[in-house]
Amino acid sequence: MGFRSYLLRRVFYAVIVLFVILTFNFILFRLMPGDATKMIIDPKFTPEARAMLRKQYGLDDPPLKQYWNYITSLLRFDMGLSFSTRRPVREELAERLPNTAVLFLVTFILDMLVGISLGVYAASRRDTFADRFVVGAGLFAHAVPGFFIQLMLLLLFGYYWPILPIHGTMSAPPPDGMFLRLLDRMWHLVLPAGSLVIMGFGSWALYTRNTMLEALGQDYIITARAKGIPPRDILYHHALRSVLPPIVTIIFMSLPGAVSGAVITESIFSWYGVGKYLLDATLQMDYPAAQGAFYLIALAVIVSNFLSDIAYGLVDPRIRVGAGVSR
Amino acid sequence: MLRRIRLSVALVLLFALVFGASSVESAAKFKWEDWGPHVDTIIMPIVKDSEARRIAFERGESIVFPGLTRPADIDKLKGSSNVELTQVLGFHMFYVCFNMRKAPLDSQVLRQAIAYVTDRDNIIRTLFKGYMLPMTSFVPQSSNYYKSDVPTYPYNPAKAKELLDKAGYKLDATGKNRIDPKTGKPLPEIKFFTPTYEVAPTSAEIGRMIAEAAQAIGIPIVPEPMDFPVMLDKLDRSEFDMYALAWGLDRDPTFLYDFFHSSFDVEAGYNRPGIHNAELDKATEALFYAVDQKGAKTAADKAQAILAEQMPYVPLYSRPYIDAWRTDLVTGYVPQPGFGAAESSNYWTPLNIRRVDRTGKPIEGGTIRWLLQEEPKNLNPLVMSSAYEFDVYRKITDSLIRMHPETLEDMPWIARKWDVGTWNPEPGKKGTVITFYLNKGVKWQDGVEFTAEDVKFSIDYAKEQQVARLLSATQDIVKTEIVDKYTVKVYFSTESYWHLYNASPILIPKHIWKDVKDYKTFEPWKEPHPKVKGLTKLIGLGPFMLKDYRPGEYVTLVKNPNYWHIKPTAK
């Protein structure tokens, strides 16, 4: 099968998956008990006012009509008005997405750099103290609840040694000048991004270490050693290269996190992002807001999977050929 | 009677022991005045994490920390030499509600027995480290309508047993369950709904504690924590035996009508216990349609006395408002009964608050940093609903009538006086007519004069647009009428003392809002003012103007140079 038909098949699958997810997304919220107006607990909120609110929200429309409105609106990227704020969901998400993306990308790149480097390093020194240390630290950071690490860092650098900002993405008000503002933003990133790196490097390191160890045991590596190729070349040019496809897949598979955000991190460091928005919307039964956020995440997952498939196909041509044979 | 007084004194003493005397000191140190504002800028950083909020306060990044609820924070800050905690009783009630529509809780004796085994003091001590005020009546102690001399049910399991035995609820052969005298069978399992431990741990724990105490005297109550939306759904359909929840209330006791009048025993109505009592209906109607304060007080007293006998609820506790202040940096905060010193409904603190110099002397000008706990997502005054939105907006807006900061009585403000009279909407029917006489020289923040036109427009707009959250207030308004530039009349189809507050609308500027076709989608804080540079369309009559709102980060408010009540010498 050629790359073009492989690509078309992937696009087709992506559209089907998107449609199914959107349908489930619609049904799921309607199956949840209660309705949005019941979340407004106010002694002065009369049944008449509540009925009017239902009408305004379109909750009185027949389900099929609601579904049609929902699908056609989402295709236009119109996610409706949030029940709780009466503001366009698209606007609310657009305000938050850059913050979540910045936090995620910085964390992601650092995590990847630190985790993969440590993984390769540990694999090259199997059963030494360095290996055990990396494995131990990785497992510990991965096992300890994230909020605990973050609260400890908050106390340490916010209270006992108060050198870092503890909330927000900028000072209130921010300094004048673009360069100073940029520095201010980076300064505010230190604690949330740093804590996420501490929490996340372990899985990258352990995954890389294990795949590297597997690769280092392969016949072609033994042959390379026998041929007298320097260990450094074997490590980086032979072993690491052979484990790239799964690592590339993992990289793309992690991308949806860029929009779903880290709910706890966003709450602890008052980071204005999508994760906390999604949580609040779900708890408040704010259908349009929650559906909009899920739509964004579903899109991100589908696009990431699609990119991952393409990257995998490019990195490892056997995938395309294999797909063709199986058909 | 003597025992009741003793109990009240004991409860107040418990509260005083927990808090010490700091609120008394603060009230003595500072005398509020009705001129202001005194600071140039208020910056409100948005800090969502409670730990981060306390650290920001201790670091001096913020000098006002409103709404403390965690005992650990209160304990920690109470010991700081440069921190003062103000605390006042709130208009809040946590209660246990019974479903009186069906057996076995249709029995008054059974409800009273459960009230006797509800150990409020223990709950407050164990779960809240004492930071709550035990409640015995159906109106919070902070209200002027609170009635103290009603029958109370102090913790007394022996008395509960005695009541049950006397009414024929004998223990069965196992000695663990009581026999219902009406059916001759053991009492059925009584499910006690609360929110889950994850959502509201203290409520769930209260459910467990009361159930255990009731089981010990043979009442088979079983706690059943559940998802909050599921619970609300069940309550709306009256599919429950008993549940525990809280109400955020108001100064006026009209909620007694909404909660306990039989006409509200409908699906999604607020008469959740399903109480039908002709005498109570009469009392709550007299309260809701009272034509003066005296009549309202008499009716509220009567309703509370009946409720204390009937026990549709067991009132448990009332939450006080506790706010923290950095005394080395700020003074001039005004604790207001029912509202706290830094809560959004308190208009007096923003007016009086001021910075202090190094010697502790109050100074004019400067910046106050005032913590916001959550995002003020929508600053459209006709749409906003959360306390955090009001926290911002109420510093920008002002009202026709104000509540006195100590007595909570109405006091003239933008309306220099008002008349409450009657008229005949139809032959043989009486309605209320309110006349407001406005002060001259009051200006919107863009310099346009505020007149009777704006009052009429604000009411008419809310009614025409059917603004959901003002529906109750505007439903009886028949018409508004401008008498002259500074006098406006509001006509109601029914007669009630409370119409005075229904006639005091959210004031919106006619010259900005007259072109707004759909109030729901209007975002005044985002649109630049058509004429005045630096302002948005979110303009009010209050002491501060919106300068900047960075979502997720902070809100900046600056002093309104056109404020109508700036102290003449400070201009």
PDB file of N, CA and C in Angstrom, chain B residues 47-107:
ATOM      1  N   VAL B  47      -6.408  33.806  43.461  1.00  0.00           N
ATOM      2  CA  VAL B  47      -5.601  32.686  43.968  1.00  0.00           C
ATOM      3  C   VAL B  47      -6.564  31.573  44.382  1.00  0.00           C
ATOM      4  N   LYS B  48      -6.546  30.478  43.634  1.00  0.00           N
ATOM      5  CA  LYS B  48      -7.569  29.447  43.835  1.00  0.00           C
ATOM      6  C   LYS B  48      -7.230  28.446  44.932  1.00  0.00           C
ATOM      7  N   ASP B  49      -5.965  28.211  45.162  1.00  0.00           N
ATOM      8  CA  ASP B  49      -5.588  27.195  46.149  1.00  0.00           C
ATOM      9  C   ASP B  49      -5.569  27.802  47.544  1.00  0.00           C
ATOM     10  N   SER B  50      -6.190  27.115  48.494  1.00  0.00           N
ATOM     11  CA  SER B  50      -6.316  27.688  49.835  1.00  0.00           C
ATOM     12  C   SER B  50      -4.949  27.839  50.511  1.00  0.00           C
ATOM     13  N   GLU B  51      -4.046  26.882  50.263  1.00  0.00           N
ATOM     14  CA  GLU B  51      -2.700  26.969  50.866  1.00  0.00           C
ATOM     15  C   GLU B  51      -1.967  28.182  50.291  1.00  0.00           C
ATOM     16  N   ALA B  52      -2.073  28.330  48.975  1.00  0.00           N
ATOM     17  CA  ALA B  52      -1.395  29.455  48.306  1.00  0.00           C
ATOM     18  C   ALA B  52      -1.970  30.788  48.784  1.00  0.00           C
ATOM     19  N   ARG B  53      -3.262  30.819  49.072  1.00  0.00           N
ATOM     20  CA  ARG B  53      -3.877  32.065  49.550  1.00  0.00           C
ATOM     21  C   ARG B  53      -3.299  32.465  50.895  1.00  0.00           C
ATOM     22  N   ARG B  54      -3.173  31.474  51.773  1.00  0.00           N
ATOM     23  CA  ARG B  54      -2.639  31.802  53.106  1.00  0.00           C
ATOM     24  C   ARG B  54      -1.180  32.264  53.007  1.00  0.00           C
ATOM     25  N   ILE B  55      -0.418  31.587  52.143  1.00  0.00           N
ATOM     26  CA  ILE B  55       0.987  31.967  51.985  1.00  0.00           C
ATOM     27  C   ILE B  55       1.084  33.372  51.390  1.00  0.00           C
ATOM     28  N   ALA B  56       0.242  33.663  50.385  1.00  0.00           N
ATOM     29  CA  ALA B  56       0.262  34.999  49.764  1.00  0.00           C
ATOM     30  C   ALA B  56      -0.066  36.066  50.810  1.00  0.00           C
ATOM     31  N   PHE B  57      -0.960  35.750  51.707  1.00  0.00           N
ATOM     32  CA  PHE B  57      -1.347  36.698  52.759  1.00  0.00           C
ATOM     33  C   PHE B  57      -0.192  36.882  53.749  1.00  0.00           C
ATOM     34  N   GLU B  58       0.414  35.775  54.147  1.00  0.00           N
ATOM     35  CA  GLU B  58       1.511  35.868  55.114  1.00  0.00           C
ATOM     36  C   GLU B  58       2.726  36.560  54.515  1.00  0.00           C
ATOM     37  N   ARG B  59       2.926  36.391  53.194  1.00  0.00           N
ATOM     38  CA  ARG B  59       4.046  37.061  52.530  1.00  0.00           C
ATOM     39  C   ARG B  59       3.790  38.552  52.328  1.00  0.00           C
ATOM     40  N   GLY B  60       2.545  38.981  52.579  1.00  0.00           N
ATOM     41  CA  GLY B  60       2.202  40.390  52.390  1.00  0.00           C
ATOM     42  C   GLY B  60       1.860  40.721  50.950  1.00  0.00           C
ATOM     43  N   GLU B  61       1.756  39.696  50.114  1.00  0.00           N
ATOM     44  CA  GLU B  61       1.376  39.933  48.716  1.00  0.00           C
ATOM     45  C   GLU B  61      -0.066  40.380  48.633  1.00  0.00           C
ATOM     46  N   SER B  62      -0.855  39.932  49.611  1.00  0.00           N
ATOM     47  CA  SER B  62      -2.224  40.400  49.735  1.00  0.00           C
ATOM     48  C   SER B  62      -2.439  40.754  51.184  1.00  0.00           C
ATOM     49  N   ILE B  63      -3.206  41.819  51.413  1.00  0.00           N
ATOM     50  CA  ILE B  63      -3.346  42.242  52.806  1.00  0.00           C
ATOM     51  C   ILE B  63      -4.781  42.075  53.308  1.00  0.00           C
ATOM     52  N   VAL B  64      -5.653  41.626  52.416  1.00  0.00           N
ATOM     53  CA  VAL B  64      -7.022  41.276  52.813  1.00  0.00           C
ATOM     54  C   VAL B  64      -7.258  39.837  52.375  1.00  0.00           C
ATOM     55  N   PHE B  65      -7.671  39.007  53.302  1.00  0.00           N
ATOM     56  CA  PHE B  65      -7.887  37.586  53.040  1.00  0.00           C
ATOM     57  C   PHE B  65      -9.318  37.268  53.467  1.00  0.00           C
ATOM     58  N   PRO B  66     -10.266  37.351  52.532  1.00  0.00           N
ATOM     59  CA  PRO B  66     -11.666  37.160  52.931  1.00  0.00           C
ATOM     60  C   PRO B  66     -12.082  35.697  52.996  1.00  0.00           C
ATOM     61  N   GLY B  67     -13.098  35.449  53.783  1.00  0.00           N
ATOM     62  CA  GLY B  67     -13.779  34.158  53.776  1.00  0.00           C
ATOM     63  C   GLY B  67     -12.953  32.976  54.217  1.00  0.00           C
ATOM     64  N   LEU B  68     -12.316  33.068  55.384  1.00  0.00           N
ATOM     65  CA  LEU B  68     -11.562  31.910  55.893  1.00  0.00           C
ATOM     66  C   LEU B  68     -12.541  30.835  56.353  1.00  0.00           C
ATOM     67  N   THR B  69     -12.303  29.607  55.938  1.00  0.00           N
ATOM     68  CA  THR B  69     -13.180  28.519  56.370  1.00  0.00           C
ATOM     69  C   THR B  69     -12.406  27.373  56.998  1.00  0.00           C
ATOM     70  N   ARG B  70     -11.120  27.268  56.694  1.00  0.00           N
ATOM     71  CA  ARG B  70     -10.374  26.112  57.200  1.00  0.00           C
ATOM     72  C   ARG B  70      -9.862  26.388  58.622  1.00  0.00           C
ATOM     73  N   PRO B  71     -10.253  25.544  59.575  1.00  0.00           N
ATOM     74  CA  PRO B  71      -9.788  25.762  60.950  1.00  0.00           C
ATOM     75  C   PRO B  71      -8.260  25.900  61.043  1.00  0.00           C
ATOM     76  N   ALA B  72      -7.525  25.164  60.204  1.00  0.00           N
ATOM     77  CA  ALA B  72      -6.061  25.228  60.269  1.00  0.00           C
ATOM     78  C   ALA B  72      -5.575  26.637  59.941  1.00  0.00           C
ATOM     79  N   ASP B  73      -6.178  27.285  58.934  1.00  0.00           N
ATOM     80  CA  ASP B  73      -5.791  28.654  58.575  1.00  0.00           C
ATOM     81  C   ASP B  73      -6.112  29.620  59.710  1.00  0.00           C
ATOM     82  N   ILE B  74      -7.305  29.430  60.263  1.00  0.00           N
ATOM     83  CA  ILE B  74      -7.748  30.338  61.330  1.00  0.00           C
ATOM     84  C   ILE B  74      -6.808  30.217  62.526  1.00  0.00           C
ATOM     85  N   ASP B  75      -6.495  28.976  62.912  1.00  0.00           N
ATOM     86  CA  ASP B  75      -5.598  28.754  64.049  1.00  0.00           C
ATOM     87  C   ASP B  75      -4.240  29.381  63.794  1.00  0.00           C
ATOM     88  N   LYS B  76      -3.746  29.209  62.578  1.00  0.00           N
ATOM     89  CA  LYS B  76      -2.395  29.692  62.273  1.00  0.00           C
ATOM     90  C   LYS B  76      -2.361  31.222  62.301  1.00  0.00           C
ATOM     91  N   LEU B  77      -3.354  31.833  61.666  1.00  0.00           N
ATOM     92  CA  LEU B  77      -3.329  33.291  61.558  1.00  0.00           C
ATOM     93  C   LEU B  77      -3.687  33.966  62.880  1.00  0.00           C
ATOM     94  N   LYS B  78      -4.460  33.244  63.715  1.00  0.00           N
ATOM     95  CA  LYS B  78      -4.856  33.813  65.006  1.00  0.00           C
ATOM     96  C   LYS B  78      -3.629  34.123  65.868  1.00  0.00           C
ATOM     97  N   GLY B  79      -2.574  33.350  65.654  1.00  0.00           N
ATOM     98  CA  GLY B  79      -1.383  33.541  66.472  1.00  0.00           C
ATOM     99  C   GLY B  79      -0.441  34.609  65.935  1.00  0.00           C
ATOM    100  N   SER B  80      -0.717  35.192  64.772  1.00  0.00           N
ATOM    101  CA  SER B  80       0.210  36.182  64.196  1.00  0.00           C
ATOM    102  C   SER B  80      -0.026  37.561  64.804  1.00  0.00           C
ATOM    103  N   SER B  81       1.082  38.236  65.122  1.00  0.00           N
ATOM    104  CA  SER B  81       0.950  39.526  65.809  1.00  0.00           C
ATOM    105  C   SER B  81       0.456  40.628  64.869  1.00  0.00           C
ATOM    106  N   ASN B  82       0.714  40.495  63.573  1.00  0.00           N
ATOM    107  CA  ASN B  82       0.311  41.564  62.643  1.00  0.00           C
ATOM    108  C   ASN B  82      -0.953  41.203  61.857  1.00  0.00           C
ATOM    109  N   VAL B  83      -1.714  40.261  62.403  1.00  0.00           N
ATOM    110  CA  VAL B  83      -2.941  39.836  61.711  1.00  0.00           C
ATOM    111  C   VAL B  83      -4.117  39.990  62.659  1.00  0.00           C
ATOM    112  N   GLU B  84      -5.194  40.539  62.124  1.00  0.00           N
ATOM    113  CA  GLU B  84      -6.430  40.544  62.916  1.00  0.00           C
ATOM    114  C   GLU B  84      -7.491  39.739  62.168  1.00  0.00           C
ATOM    115  N   LEU B  85      -8.194  38.913  62.906  1.00  0.00           N
ATOM    116  CA  LEU B  85      -9.306  38.169  62.320  1.00  0.00           C
ATOM    117  C   LEU B  85     -10.604  38.839  62.764  1.00  0.00           C
ATOM    118  N   THR B  86     -11.417  39.212  61.790  1.00  0.00           N
ATOM    119  CA  THR B  86     -12.735  39.730  62.159  1.00  0.00           C
ATOM    120  C   THR B  86     -13.733  38.611  61.925  1.00  0.00           C
ATOM    121  N   GLN B  87     -14.663  38.468  62.811  1.00  0.00           N
ATOM    122  CA  GLN B  87     -15.658  37.431  62.614  1.00  0.00           C
ATOM    123  C   GLN B  87     -17.019  37.910  63.074  1.00  0.00           C
ATOM    124  N   VAL B  88     -17.992  37.688  62.214  1.00  0.00           N
ATOM    125  CA  VAL B  88     -19.366  38.049  62.569  1.00  0.00           C
ATOM    126  C   VAL B  88     -20.282  36.911  62.151  1.00  0.00           C
ATOM    127  N   LEU B  89     -21.411  36.846  62.804  1.00  0.00           N
ATOM    128  CA  LEU B  89     -22.367  35.791  62.483  1.00  0.00           C
ATOM    129  C   LEU B  89     -22.907  36.001  61.078  1.00  0.00           C
ATOM    130  N   GLY B  90     -23.124  34.893  60.388  1.00  0.00           N
ATOM    131  CA  GLY B  90     -23.577  35.018  59.004  1.00  0.00           C
ATOM    132  C   GLY B  90     -25.047  34.667  58.848  1.00  0.00           C
ATOM    133  N   PHE B  91     -25.597  35.033  57.693  1.00  0.00           N
ATOM    134  CA  PHE B  91     -26.959  34.602  57.349  1.00  0.00           C
ATOM    135  C   PHE B  91     -26.848  33.241  56.670  1.00  0.00           C
ATOM    136  N   HIS B  92     -26.590  32.251  57.462  1.00  0.00           N
ATOM    137  CA  HIS B  92     -26.317  30.926  56.934  1.00  0.00           C
ATOM    138  C   HIS B  92     -26.945  29.911  57.871  1.00  0.00           C
ATOM    139  N   MET B  93     -27.417  28.809  57.308  1.00  0.00           N
ATOM    140  CA  MET B  93     -28.004  27.776  58.157  1.00  0.00           C
ATOM    141  C   MET B  93     -27.682  26.405  57.582  1.00  0.00           C
ATOM    142  N   PHE B  94     -27.116  25.553  58.413  1.00  0.00           N
ATOM    143  CA  PHE B  94     -26.966  24.145  58.044  1.00  0.00           C
ATOM    144  C   PHE B  94     -28.046  23.393  58.806  1.00  0.00           C
ATOM    145  N   TYR B  95     -28.753  22.535  58.103  1.00  0.00           N
ATOM    146  CA  TYR B  95     -29.932  21.928  58.718  1.00  0.00           C
ATOM    147  C   TYR B  95     -30.101  20.482  58.276  1.00  0.00           C
ATOM    148  N   VAL B  96     -30.897  19.768  59.053  1.00  0.00           N
ATOM    149  CA  VAL B  96     -31.318  18.415  58.667  1.00  0.00           C
ATOM    150  C   VAL B  96     -32.812  18.492  58.396  1.00  0.00           C
ATOM    151  N   CYS B  97     -33.220  18.046  57.228  1.00  0.00           N
ATOM    152  CA  CYS B  97     -34.636  18.156  56.843  1.00  0.00           C
ATOM    153  C   CYS B  97     -35.297  16.773  56.868  1.00  0.00           C
ATOM    154  N   PHE B  98     -36.560  16.729  57.339  1.00  0.00           N
ATOM    155  CA  PHE B  98     -37.332  15.479  57.362  1.00  0.00           C
ATOM    156  C   PHE B  98     -38.412  15.524  56.297  1.00  0.00           C
ATOM    157  N   ASN B  99     -38.705  14.371  55.715  1.00  0.00           N
ATOM    158  CA  ASN B  99     -39.839  14.293  54.794  1.00  0.00           C
ATOM    159  C   ASN B  99     -41.092  13.977  55.602  1.00  0.00           C
ATOM    160  N   MET B 100     -41.940  14.999  55.777  1.00  0.00           N
ATOM    161  CA  MET B 100     -43.123  14.840  56.625  1.00  0.00           C
ATOM    162  C   MET B 100     -44.323  14.280  55.871  1.00  0.00           C
ATOM    163  N   ARG B 101     -44.127  14.006  54.578  1.00  0.00           N
ATOM    164  CA  ARG B 101     -45.259  13.517  53.770  1.00  0.00           C
ATOM    165  C   ARG B 101     -45.574  12.052  54.050  1.00  0.00           C
ATOM    166  N   LYS B 102     -44.596  11.333  54.574  1.00  0.00           N
ATOM    167  CA  LYS B 102     -44.819   9.888  54.706  1.00  0.00           C
ATOM    168  C   LYS B 102     -44.269   9.358  56.045  1.00  0.00           C
ATOM    169  N   ALA B 103     -44.731   8.170  56.391  1.00  0.00           N
ATOM    170  CA  ALA B 103     -44.266   7.523  57.623  1.00  0.00           C
ATOM    171  C   ALA B 103     -42.824   7.054  57.418  1.00  0.00           C
ATOM    172  N   PRO B 104     -42.037   7.003  58.445  1.00  0.00           N
ATOM    173  CA  PRO B 104     -42.400   7.267  59.841  1.00  0.00           C
ATOM    174  C   PRO B 104     -42.138   8.715  60.263  1.00  0.00           C
ATOM    175  N   LEU B 105     -41.510   9.531  59.355  1.00  0.00           N
ATOM    176  CA  LEU B 105     -41.121  10.859  59.820  1.00  0.00           C
ATOM    177  C   LEU B 105     -42.264  11.873  59.768  1.00  0.00           C
ATOM    178  N   ASP B 106     -43.472  11.383  59.482  1.00  0.00           N
ATOM    179  CA  ASP B 106     -44.628  12.264  59.627  1.00  0.00           C
ATOM    180  C   ASP B 106     -44.976  12.417  61.110  1.00  0.00           C
ATOM    181  N   SER B 107     -44.272  11.657  61.944  1.00  0.00           N
ATOM    182  CA  SER B 107     -44.525  11.724  63.385  1.00  0.00           C
ATOM    183  C   SER B 107     -43.677  12.826  64.027  1.00  0.00           C
TER     184      SER B 107
END
